[in-house]
Coordinates of C-alpha atoms in Angstrom, one line a residue:
X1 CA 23.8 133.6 67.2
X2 CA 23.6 137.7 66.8
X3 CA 24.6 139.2 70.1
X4 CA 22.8 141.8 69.5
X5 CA 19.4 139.6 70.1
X6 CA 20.5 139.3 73.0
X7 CA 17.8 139.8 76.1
X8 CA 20.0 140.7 78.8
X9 CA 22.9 143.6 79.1
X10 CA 26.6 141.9 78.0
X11 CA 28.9 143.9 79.9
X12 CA 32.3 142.8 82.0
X13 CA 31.4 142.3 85.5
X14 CA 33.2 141.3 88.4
X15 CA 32.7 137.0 88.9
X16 CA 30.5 137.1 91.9
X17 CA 28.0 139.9 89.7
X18 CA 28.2 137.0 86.9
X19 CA 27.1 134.2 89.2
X20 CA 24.1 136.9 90.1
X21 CA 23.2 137.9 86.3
X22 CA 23.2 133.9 86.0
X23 CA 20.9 133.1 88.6
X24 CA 18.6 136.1 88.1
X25 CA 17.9 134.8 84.0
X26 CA 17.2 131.6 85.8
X27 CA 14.5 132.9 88.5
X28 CA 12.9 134.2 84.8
X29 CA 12.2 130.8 83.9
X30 CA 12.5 129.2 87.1
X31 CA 9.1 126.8 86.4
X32 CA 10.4 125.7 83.1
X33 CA 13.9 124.9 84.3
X34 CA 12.7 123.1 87.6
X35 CA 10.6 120.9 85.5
X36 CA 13.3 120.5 82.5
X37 CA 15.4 118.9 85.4
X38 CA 12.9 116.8 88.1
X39 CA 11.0 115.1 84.3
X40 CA 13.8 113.2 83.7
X41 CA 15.5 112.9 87.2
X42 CA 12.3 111.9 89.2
X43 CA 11.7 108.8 87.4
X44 CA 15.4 108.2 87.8
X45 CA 15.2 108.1 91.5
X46 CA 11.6 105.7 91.4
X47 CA 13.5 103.1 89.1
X48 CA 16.6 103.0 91.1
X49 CA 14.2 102.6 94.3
X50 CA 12.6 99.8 93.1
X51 CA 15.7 98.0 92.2
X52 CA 17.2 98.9 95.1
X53 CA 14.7 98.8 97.5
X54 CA 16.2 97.2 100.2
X55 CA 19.7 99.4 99.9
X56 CA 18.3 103.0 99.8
X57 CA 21.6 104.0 100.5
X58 CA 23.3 102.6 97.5
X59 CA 20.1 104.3 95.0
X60 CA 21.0 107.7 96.1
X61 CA 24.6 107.4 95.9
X62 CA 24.1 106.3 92.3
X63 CA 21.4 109.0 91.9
X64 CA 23.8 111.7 92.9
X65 CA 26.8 110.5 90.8
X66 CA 25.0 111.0 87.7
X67 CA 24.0 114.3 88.4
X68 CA 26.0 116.3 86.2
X69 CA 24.0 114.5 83.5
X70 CA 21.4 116.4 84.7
X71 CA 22.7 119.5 84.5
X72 CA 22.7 119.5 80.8
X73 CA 19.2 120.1 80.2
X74 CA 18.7 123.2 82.2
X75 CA 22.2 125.2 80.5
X76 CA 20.5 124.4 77.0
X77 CA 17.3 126.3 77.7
X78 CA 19.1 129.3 79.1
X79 CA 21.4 129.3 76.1
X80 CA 18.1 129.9 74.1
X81 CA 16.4 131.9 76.6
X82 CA 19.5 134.6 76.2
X83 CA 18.6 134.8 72.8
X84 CA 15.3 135.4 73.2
X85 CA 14.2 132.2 71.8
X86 CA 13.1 130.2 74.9
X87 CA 12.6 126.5 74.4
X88 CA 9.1 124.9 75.3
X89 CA 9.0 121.9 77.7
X90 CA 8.4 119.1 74.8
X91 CA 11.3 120.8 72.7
X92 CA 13.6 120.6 75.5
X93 CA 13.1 117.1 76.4
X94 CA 13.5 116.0 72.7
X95 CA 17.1 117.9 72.5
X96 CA 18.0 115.8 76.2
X97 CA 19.1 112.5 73.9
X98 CA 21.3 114.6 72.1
X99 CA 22.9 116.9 75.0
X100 CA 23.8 114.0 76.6
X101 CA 25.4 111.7 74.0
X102 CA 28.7 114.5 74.4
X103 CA 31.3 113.5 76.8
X104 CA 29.1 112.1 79.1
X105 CA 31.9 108.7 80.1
X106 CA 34.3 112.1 80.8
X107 CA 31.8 113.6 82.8
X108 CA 31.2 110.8 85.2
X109 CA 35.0 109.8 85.7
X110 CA 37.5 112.2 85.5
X111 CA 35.3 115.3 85.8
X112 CA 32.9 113.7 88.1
X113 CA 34.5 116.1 91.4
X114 CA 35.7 119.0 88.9
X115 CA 34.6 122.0 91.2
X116 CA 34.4 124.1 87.8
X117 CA 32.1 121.8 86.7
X118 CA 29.6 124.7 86.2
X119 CA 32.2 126.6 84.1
X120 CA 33.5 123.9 82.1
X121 CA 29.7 122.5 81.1
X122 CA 29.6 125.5 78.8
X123 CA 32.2 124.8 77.0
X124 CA 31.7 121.2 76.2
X125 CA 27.7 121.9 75.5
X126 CA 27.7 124.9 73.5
X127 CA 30.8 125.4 71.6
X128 CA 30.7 121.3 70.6
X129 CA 34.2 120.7 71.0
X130 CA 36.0 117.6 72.6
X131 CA 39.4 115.7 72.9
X132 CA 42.1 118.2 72.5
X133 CA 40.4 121.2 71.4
X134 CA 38.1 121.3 74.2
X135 CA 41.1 121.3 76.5
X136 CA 43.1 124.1 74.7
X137 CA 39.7 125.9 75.0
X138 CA 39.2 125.2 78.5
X139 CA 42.5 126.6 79.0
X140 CA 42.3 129.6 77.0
X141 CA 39.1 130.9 78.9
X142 CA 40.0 129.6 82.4
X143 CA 43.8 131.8 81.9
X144 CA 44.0 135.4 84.0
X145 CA 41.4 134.0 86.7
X146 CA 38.7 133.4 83.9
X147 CA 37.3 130.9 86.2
X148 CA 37.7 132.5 89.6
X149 CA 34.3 132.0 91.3
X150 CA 33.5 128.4 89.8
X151 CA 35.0 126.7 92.5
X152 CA 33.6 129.0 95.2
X153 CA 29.7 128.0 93.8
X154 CA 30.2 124.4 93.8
X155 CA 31.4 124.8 97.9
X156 CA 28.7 127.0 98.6
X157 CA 26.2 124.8 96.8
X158 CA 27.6 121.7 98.4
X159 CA 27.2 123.5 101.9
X160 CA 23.9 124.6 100.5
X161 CA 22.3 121.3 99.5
X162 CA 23.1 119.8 102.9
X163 CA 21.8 122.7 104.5
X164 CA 18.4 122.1 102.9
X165 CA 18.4 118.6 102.9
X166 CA 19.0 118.4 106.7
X167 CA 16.5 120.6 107.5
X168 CA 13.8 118.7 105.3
X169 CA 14.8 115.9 107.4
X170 CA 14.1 117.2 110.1
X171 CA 10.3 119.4 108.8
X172 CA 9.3 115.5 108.1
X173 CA 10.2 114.0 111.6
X174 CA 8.4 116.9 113.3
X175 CA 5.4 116.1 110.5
X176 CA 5.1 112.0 111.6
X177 CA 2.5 111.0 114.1
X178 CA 3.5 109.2 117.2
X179 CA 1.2 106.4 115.7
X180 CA 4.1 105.5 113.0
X181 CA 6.5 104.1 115.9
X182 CA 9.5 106.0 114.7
X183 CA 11.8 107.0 117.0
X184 CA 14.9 109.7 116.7
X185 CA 18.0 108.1 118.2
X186 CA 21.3 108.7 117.0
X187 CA 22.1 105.2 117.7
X188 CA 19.4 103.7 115.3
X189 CA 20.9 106.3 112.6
X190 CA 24.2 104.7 113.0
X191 CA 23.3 101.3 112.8
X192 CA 21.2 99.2 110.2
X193 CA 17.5 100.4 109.3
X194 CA 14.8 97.8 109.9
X195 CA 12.8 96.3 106.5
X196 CA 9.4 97.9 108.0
X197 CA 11.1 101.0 107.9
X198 CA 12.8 101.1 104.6
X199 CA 10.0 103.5 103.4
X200 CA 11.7 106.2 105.7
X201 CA 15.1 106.1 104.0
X202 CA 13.4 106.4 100.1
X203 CA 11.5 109.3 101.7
X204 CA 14.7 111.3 102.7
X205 CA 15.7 110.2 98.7
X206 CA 13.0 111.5 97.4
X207 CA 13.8 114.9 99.7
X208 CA 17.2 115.2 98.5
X209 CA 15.9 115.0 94.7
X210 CA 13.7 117.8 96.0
X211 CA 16.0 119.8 97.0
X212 CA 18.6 119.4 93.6
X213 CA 15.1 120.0 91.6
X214 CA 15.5 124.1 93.3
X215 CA 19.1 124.0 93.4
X216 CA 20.5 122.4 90.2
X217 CA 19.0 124.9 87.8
X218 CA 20.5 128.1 89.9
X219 CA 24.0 126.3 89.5
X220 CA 24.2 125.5 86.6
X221 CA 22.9 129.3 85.9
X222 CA 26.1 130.7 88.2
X223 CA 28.5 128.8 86.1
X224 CA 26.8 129.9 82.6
X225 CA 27.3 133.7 84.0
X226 CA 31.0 133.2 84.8
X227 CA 31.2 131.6 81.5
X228 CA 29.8 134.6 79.9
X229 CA 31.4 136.8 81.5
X230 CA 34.5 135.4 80.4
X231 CA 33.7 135.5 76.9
X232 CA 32.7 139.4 77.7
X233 CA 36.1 139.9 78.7
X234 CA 38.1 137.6 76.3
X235 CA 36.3 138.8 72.9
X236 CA 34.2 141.6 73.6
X237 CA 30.8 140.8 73.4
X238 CA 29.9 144.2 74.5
X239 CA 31.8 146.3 71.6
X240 CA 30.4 143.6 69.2
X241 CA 26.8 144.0 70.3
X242 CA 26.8 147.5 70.3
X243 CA 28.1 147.7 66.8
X244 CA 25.2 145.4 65.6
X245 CA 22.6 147.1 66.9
X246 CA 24.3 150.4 65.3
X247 CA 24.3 148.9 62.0
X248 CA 20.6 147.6 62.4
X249 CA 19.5 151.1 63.2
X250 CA 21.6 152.8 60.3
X251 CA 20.6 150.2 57.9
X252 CA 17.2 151.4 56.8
X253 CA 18.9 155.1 56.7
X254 CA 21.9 154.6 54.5
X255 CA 19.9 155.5 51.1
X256 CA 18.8 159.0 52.7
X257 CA 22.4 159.5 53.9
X258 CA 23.9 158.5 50.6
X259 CA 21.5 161.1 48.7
X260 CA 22.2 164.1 51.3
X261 CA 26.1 162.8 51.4
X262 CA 25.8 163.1 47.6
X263 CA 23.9 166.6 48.1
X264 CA 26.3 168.4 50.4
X265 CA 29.4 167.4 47.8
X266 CA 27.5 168.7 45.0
X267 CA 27.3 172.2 46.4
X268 CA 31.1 172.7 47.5
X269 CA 32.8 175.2 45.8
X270 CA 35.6 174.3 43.5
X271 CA 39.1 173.6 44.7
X272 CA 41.6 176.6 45.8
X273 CA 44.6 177.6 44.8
X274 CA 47.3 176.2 47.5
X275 CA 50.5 177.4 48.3
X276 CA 53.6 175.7 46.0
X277 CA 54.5 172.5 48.0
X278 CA 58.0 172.8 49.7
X279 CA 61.3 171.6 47.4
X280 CA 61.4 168.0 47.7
X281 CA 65.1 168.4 49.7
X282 CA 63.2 169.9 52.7
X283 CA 60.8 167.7 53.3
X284 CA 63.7 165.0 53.1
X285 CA 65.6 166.7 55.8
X286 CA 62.3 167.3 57.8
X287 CA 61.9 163.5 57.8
X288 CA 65.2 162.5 59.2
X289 CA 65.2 164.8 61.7
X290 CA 62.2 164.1 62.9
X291 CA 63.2 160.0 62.8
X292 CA 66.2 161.0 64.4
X293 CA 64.3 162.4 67.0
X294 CA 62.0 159.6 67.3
X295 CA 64.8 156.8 67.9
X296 CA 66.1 159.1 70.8
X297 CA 62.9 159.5 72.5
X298 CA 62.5 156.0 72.3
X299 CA 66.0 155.1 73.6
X300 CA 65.0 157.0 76.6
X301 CA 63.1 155.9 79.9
X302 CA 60.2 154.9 80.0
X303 CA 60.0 153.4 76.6
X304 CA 63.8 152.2 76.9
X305 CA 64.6 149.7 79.6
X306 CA 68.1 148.4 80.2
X307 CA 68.6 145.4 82.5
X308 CA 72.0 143.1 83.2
X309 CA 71.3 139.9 84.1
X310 CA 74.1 137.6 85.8
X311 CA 73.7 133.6 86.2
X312 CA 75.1 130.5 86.0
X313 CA 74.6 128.1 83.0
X314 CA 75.9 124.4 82.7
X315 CA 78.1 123.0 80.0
X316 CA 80.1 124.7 77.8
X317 CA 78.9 127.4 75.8
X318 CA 81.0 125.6 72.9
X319 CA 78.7 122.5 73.0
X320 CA 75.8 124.6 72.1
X321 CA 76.4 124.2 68.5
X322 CA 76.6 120.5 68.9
X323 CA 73.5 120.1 70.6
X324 CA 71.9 122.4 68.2
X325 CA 73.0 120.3 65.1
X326 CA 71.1 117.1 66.9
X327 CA 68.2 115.8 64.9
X328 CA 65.1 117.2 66.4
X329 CA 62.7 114.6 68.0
X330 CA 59.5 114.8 66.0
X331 CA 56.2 116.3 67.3
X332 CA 53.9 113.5 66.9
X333 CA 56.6 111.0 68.9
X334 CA 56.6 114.0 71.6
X335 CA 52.5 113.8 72.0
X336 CA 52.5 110.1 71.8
X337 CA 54.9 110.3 74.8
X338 CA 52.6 112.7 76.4
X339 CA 50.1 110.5 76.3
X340 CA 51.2 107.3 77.4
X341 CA 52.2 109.0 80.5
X342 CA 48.8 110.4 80.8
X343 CA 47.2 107.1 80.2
X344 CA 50.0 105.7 82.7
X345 CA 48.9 108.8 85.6
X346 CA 45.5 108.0 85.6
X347 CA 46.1 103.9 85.4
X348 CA 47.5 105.3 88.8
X349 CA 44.9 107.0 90.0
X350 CA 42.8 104.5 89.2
X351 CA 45.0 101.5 91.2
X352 CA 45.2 103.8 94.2
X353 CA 41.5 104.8 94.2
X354 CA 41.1 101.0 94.1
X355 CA 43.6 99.8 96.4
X356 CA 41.8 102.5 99.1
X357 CA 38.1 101.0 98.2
X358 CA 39.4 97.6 99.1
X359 CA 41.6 98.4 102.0
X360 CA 38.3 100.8 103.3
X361 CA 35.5 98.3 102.2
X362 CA 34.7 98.0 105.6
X363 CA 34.3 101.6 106.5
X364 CA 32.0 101.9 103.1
X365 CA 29.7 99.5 103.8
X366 CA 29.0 101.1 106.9
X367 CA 28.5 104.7 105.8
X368 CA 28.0 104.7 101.9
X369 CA 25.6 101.6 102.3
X370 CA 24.2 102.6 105.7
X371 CA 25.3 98.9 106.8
X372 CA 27.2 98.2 109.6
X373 CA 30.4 96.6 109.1
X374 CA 31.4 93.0 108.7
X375 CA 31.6 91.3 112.1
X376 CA 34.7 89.6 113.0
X377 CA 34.3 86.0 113.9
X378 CA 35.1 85.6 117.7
X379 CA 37.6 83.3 118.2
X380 CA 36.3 79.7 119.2
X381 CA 36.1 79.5 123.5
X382 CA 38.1 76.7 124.8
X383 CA 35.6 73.6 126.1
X384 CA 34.4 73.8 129.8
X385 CA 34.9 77.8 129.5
X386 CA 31.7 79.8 130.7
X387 CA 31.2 83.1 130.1
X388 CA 31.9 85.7 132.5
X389 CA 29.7 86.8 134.8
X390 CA 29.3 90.4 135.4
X391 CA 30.0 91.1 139.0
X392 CA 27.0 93.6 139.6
X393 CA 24.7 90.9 138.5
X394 CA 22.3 90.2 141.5
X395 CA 21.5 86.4 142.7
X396 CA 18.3 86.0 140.1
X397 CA 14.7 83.8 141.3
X398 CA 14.0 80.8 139.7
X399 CA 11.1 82.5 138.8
X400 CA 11.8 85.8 137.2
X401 CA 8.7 87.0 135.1
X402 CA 6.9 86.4 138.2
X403 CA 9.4 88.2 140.4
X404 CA 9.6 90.9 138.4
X405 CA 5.9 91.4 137.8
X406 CA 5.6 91.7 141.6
X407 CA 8.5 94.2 142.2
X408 CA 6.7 96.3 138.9
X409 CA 4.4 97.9 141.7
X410 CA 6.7 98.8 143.6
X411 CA 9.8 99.8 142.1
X412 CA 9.5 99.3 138.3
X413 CA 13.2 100.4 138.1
X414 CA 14.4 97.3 139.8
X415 CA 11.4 95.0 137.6
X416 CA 13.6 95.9 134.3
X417 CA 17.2 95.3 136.2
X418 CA 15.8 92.3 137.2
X419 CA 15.1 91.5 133.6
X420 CA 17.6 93.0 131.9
X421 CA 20.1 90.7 133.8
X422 CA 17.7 87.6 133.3
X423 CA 18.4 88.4 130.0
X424 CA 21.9 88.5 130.0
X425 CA 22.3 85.6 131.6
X426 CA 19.5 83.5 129.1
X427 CA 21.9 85.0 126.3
X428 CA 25.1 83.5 127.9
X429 CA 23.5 79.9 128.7
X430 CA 20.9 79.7 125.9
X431 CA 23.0 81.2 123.2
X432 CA 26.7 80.9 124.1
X433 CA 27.1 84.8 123.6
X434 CA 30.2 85.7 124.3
X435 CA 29.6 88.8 126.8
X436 CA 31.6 90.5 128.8
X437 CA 31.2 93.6 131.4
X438 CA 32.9 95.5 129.0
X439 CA 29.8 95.1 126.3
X440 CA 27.7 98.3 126.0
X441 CA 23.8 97.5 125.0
X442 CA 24.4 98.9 121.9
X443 CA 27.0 95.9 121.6
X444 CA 24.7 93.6 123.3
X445 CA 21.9 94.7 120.6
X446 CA 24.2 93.9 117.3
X447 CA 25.2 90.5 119.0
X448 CA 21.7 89.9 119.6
X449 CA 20.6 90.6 115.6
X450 CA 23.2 88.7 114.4
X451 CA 21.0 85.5 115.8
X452 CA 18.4 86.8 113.5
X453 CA 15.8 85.6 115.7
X454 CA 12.9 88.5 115.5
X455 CA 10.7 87.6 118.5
X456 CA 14.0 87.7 120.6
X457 CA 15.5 90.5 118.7
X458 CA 12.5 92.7 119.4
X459 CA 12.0 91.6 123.5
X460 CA 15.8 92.5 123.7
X461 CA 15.5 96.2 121.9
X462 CA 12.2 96.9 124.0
X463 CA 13.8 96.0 127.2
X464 CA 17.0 97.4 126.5
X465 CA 15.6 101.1 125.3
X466 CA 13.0 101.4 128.4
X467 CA 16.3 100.1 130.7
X468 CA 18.4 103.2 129.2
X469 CA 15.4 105.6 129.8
X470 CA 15.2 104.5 133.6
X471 CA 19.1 104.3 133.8
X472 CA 20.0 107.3 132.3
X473 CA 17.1 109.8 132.4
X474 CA 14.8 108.3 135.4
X475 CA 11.8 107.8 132.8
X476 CA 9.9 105.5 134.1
X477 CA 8.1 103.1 131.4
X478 CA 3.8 103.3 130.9
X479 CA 2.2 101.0 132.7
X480 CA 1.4 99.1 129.3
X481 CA 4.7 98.1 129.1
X482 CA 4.3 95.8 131.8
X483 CA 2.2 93.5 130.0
X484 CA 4.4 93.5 126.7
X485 CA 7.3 92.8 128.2
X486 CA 5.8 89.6 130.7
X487 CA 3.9 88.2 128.0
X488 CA 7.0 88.2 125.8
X489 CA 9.3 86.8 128.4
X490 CA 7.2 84.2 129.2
X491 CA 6.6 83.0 125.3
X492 CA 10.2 83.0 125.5
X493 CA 11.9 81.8 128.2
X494 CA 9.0 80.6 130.2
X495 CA 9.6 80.9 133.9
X496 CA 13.2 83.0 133.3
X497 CA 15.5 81.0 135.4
X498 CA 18.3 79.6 133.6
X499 CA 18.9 75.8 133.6

């Protein structure tokens, strides 16, 4: 590596004008980068689809932990590309087995939520060191702020990749056709996603991947800058670049120089006659004197600074020979110690993080895996017990499809009461659900999937949703509503009235 080959200015700059040289080498090659990083990730995301094709949830979350994998690729081609010796395509992907062989268990545990990761990739990638060397060198170059901005990237990229990814999201709802049936309610989000529409969820995947294919690149850039930057500051690339391109240009012209050096001393006259150097005791005194004068300057402010410090020490001062005559522990049993209480930390770490996954698994399921959580089992109704009976129920027909198909002309507001408490009350006889008054519909709906009964699953969701949009926001249902709902009461409960 010759600095001076180098294709961009090395200068210090301040960290936020580092993140900027960063991403502005990476808009340079901003094709090549974006395909260094979606070749290998895009067929990622299709395999864990397929395996995972009916937890969508679970593919991305294992899709976005092993990002920083992915991060290597694009930090090796603008490595070369400061050189000037950009990588092609084919070249990059053969150097990806190799890049990520290095620390790549340390990346995905204990540096997993590093917010340097940016930084730190340098240092790993490029200077090849590991174990204890790469920590001393992490240390060394993160010292005096050397990382200030890392940490500031990786929040504004977080905040960044949501950002995009939500409003994706919400480009491709705009984008479906009524035709597809899918409807945006907040309550559906929350709860589990139907089979027929698992499609939807590996679609958002597949968004989110879009989104790190524009994004990953310009990080990983902003943390190469810093890094940079920091070897600007800490060995000064700048000074060192300057002088090689100096000695490049003088290179070709030291002959010439030599023979007009040789030239000019040729034609000097001869050497004068100087005055009789001073007696060797003068220039004796001269010195000390002028010593003399030196050590007072120097015992004088500023470059003299006196200061009394009081404080308190324990023990005797006496006892300081004693403990100074004690054997000294060796190094090696030192480090040893040091790292069995590392070893011992993260065991910690590692209990605690487990401890909170079990006592959470709950919670988890129902946001990581998009699941809801595990019901509880209801505890077993005494015999002869009924279940109660909500007190705004009205006195239902014997007859209620037909009922309700006559009052549909009228008032279609009280034709889906009329059937939504049928339903209740074919729920409570028919299928000993325990509900209550207290029981919202979205309660009612979860009860009623756990049957896992899809013809009455999908009568209850229809009936339920076209209830809420008369209850709450006086829609009226379309008139081919009507039909649907009959025909499917009938097929199910025949006439309506309860036994």
């Amino acid at each position: 590596m010759r600095l001076s080959d180098s294709v961009a200015v090395l200068h210090p700059r301040s960290p936020w004008e580092a993140m900027d040289f960063g991403m502005a080498l990476a808009r340079r090659h901003a094709g090549l980068l974006m395909l260094a990083w979606a070749i290998p990730a895009w067929p990622l995301l299709a395999l864990l689809s397929l395996l995972l094709w009916e937890s969508p949830g679970l593919a991305l979350l294992i899709f976005w932990w092993l990002k920083p994998l992915g991060e290597r690729l694009p930090l090796f081609i603008l490595s070369r590309t400061l050189f000037g010796e950009t990588p092609r395509l084919g070249e990059s992907l053969r150097a990806l087995p190799g890049l990520l062989r290095a620390e790549w268990l340390a990346s995905l545990t204990q540096r997993r939520f590093n917010p340097t990761r940016s930084f730190d990739l340098p240092v790993l990638l490029l200077e090849g060191l590991a174990g204890k060397e790469l920590w001393q060198r992490r240390a060394v170059l993160a010292a005096c702020r050397g990382k200030r901005g890392a940490g500031w990237l990786t929040l504004v990229g977080l905040h960044l990749e949501l950002a995009l990814w939500l409003g994706l999201l919400a480009f491709l709802y705009l984008l479906l056709p009524a035709q597809a049936g899918v409807e945006f309610d907040w309550q559906q989000l929350l709860e589990d996603t139907p089979p027929d529409r698992l499609w939807l969820e590996h679609l958002t995947n597949g968004l989110y991947a879009l989104v790190l294919m524009i994004w990953e690149p310009l990080y990983v850039a902003g943390g190469f800058g810093l890094y940079l930057n920091r070897r600007v500051h800490l060995e000064a690339w700048d000074l060192e670049a300057a002088f090689q391109r100096l000695r490049r240009r003088l290179g070709s012209a030291t002959g010439i120089l030599l023979l007009a050096t040789g030239l000019v001393l040729a034609q000097l006259p001869g050497p004068a006659m100087a005055e009789p150097p001073a007696s060797q005791a003068s220039q004796t005194l001269g010195r000390q004197a002028a010593r003399a004068d030196i050590r007072a300057m120097l015992g004088q402010p500023p470059f003299s600074r006196r200061e009394e410090t009081t404080r308190w020490r324990f023990g005797d001062p006496a006892q300081v020979s004693d403990i100074e005559s004690l054997p000294a522990v060796p190094a090696d049993f030192v480090q040893r110690l040091a790292q069995a209480l590392e070893v011992l930390l993260w065991l910690a770490v590692g209990s605690g993080a487990m401890l909170l996954a079990w006592r959470y698994r709950a919670w988890l399921a129902a946001f990581a895996g998009r699941r809801t959580p595990a019901a509880r089992r209801a505890p077993p109704r005494p015999p002869g017990h009924s279940a109660p009976r909500p007190a705004a129920s009205p006195t239902l027909p014997a007859d209620i499809a037909t009922q309700a198909e006559r009052l549909w002309a009228e008032d279609p507001g009280q034709a889906l009461a009329l059937l939504y408490h049928g339903l209740l009350e074919r729920l409570r006889e028919d299928y000993q659900l325990p509900l209550s008054e207290a029981d919202t519909e979205g309660e009612i709906l979860r009860r009623v999937r756990r049957l896992e009964r899809p013809e009455l699953q999908h009568l209850a969701e229809t009936l339920i949703r076209h209830w809420q949009n008369f209850a709450y926001g006086r829609h009226l249902p379309p008139a081919a509503v009507k039909d649907e709902l009959l025909s499917a009461w009938r097929a199910r409960f025949g006439s309506g009235s309860p036994a």
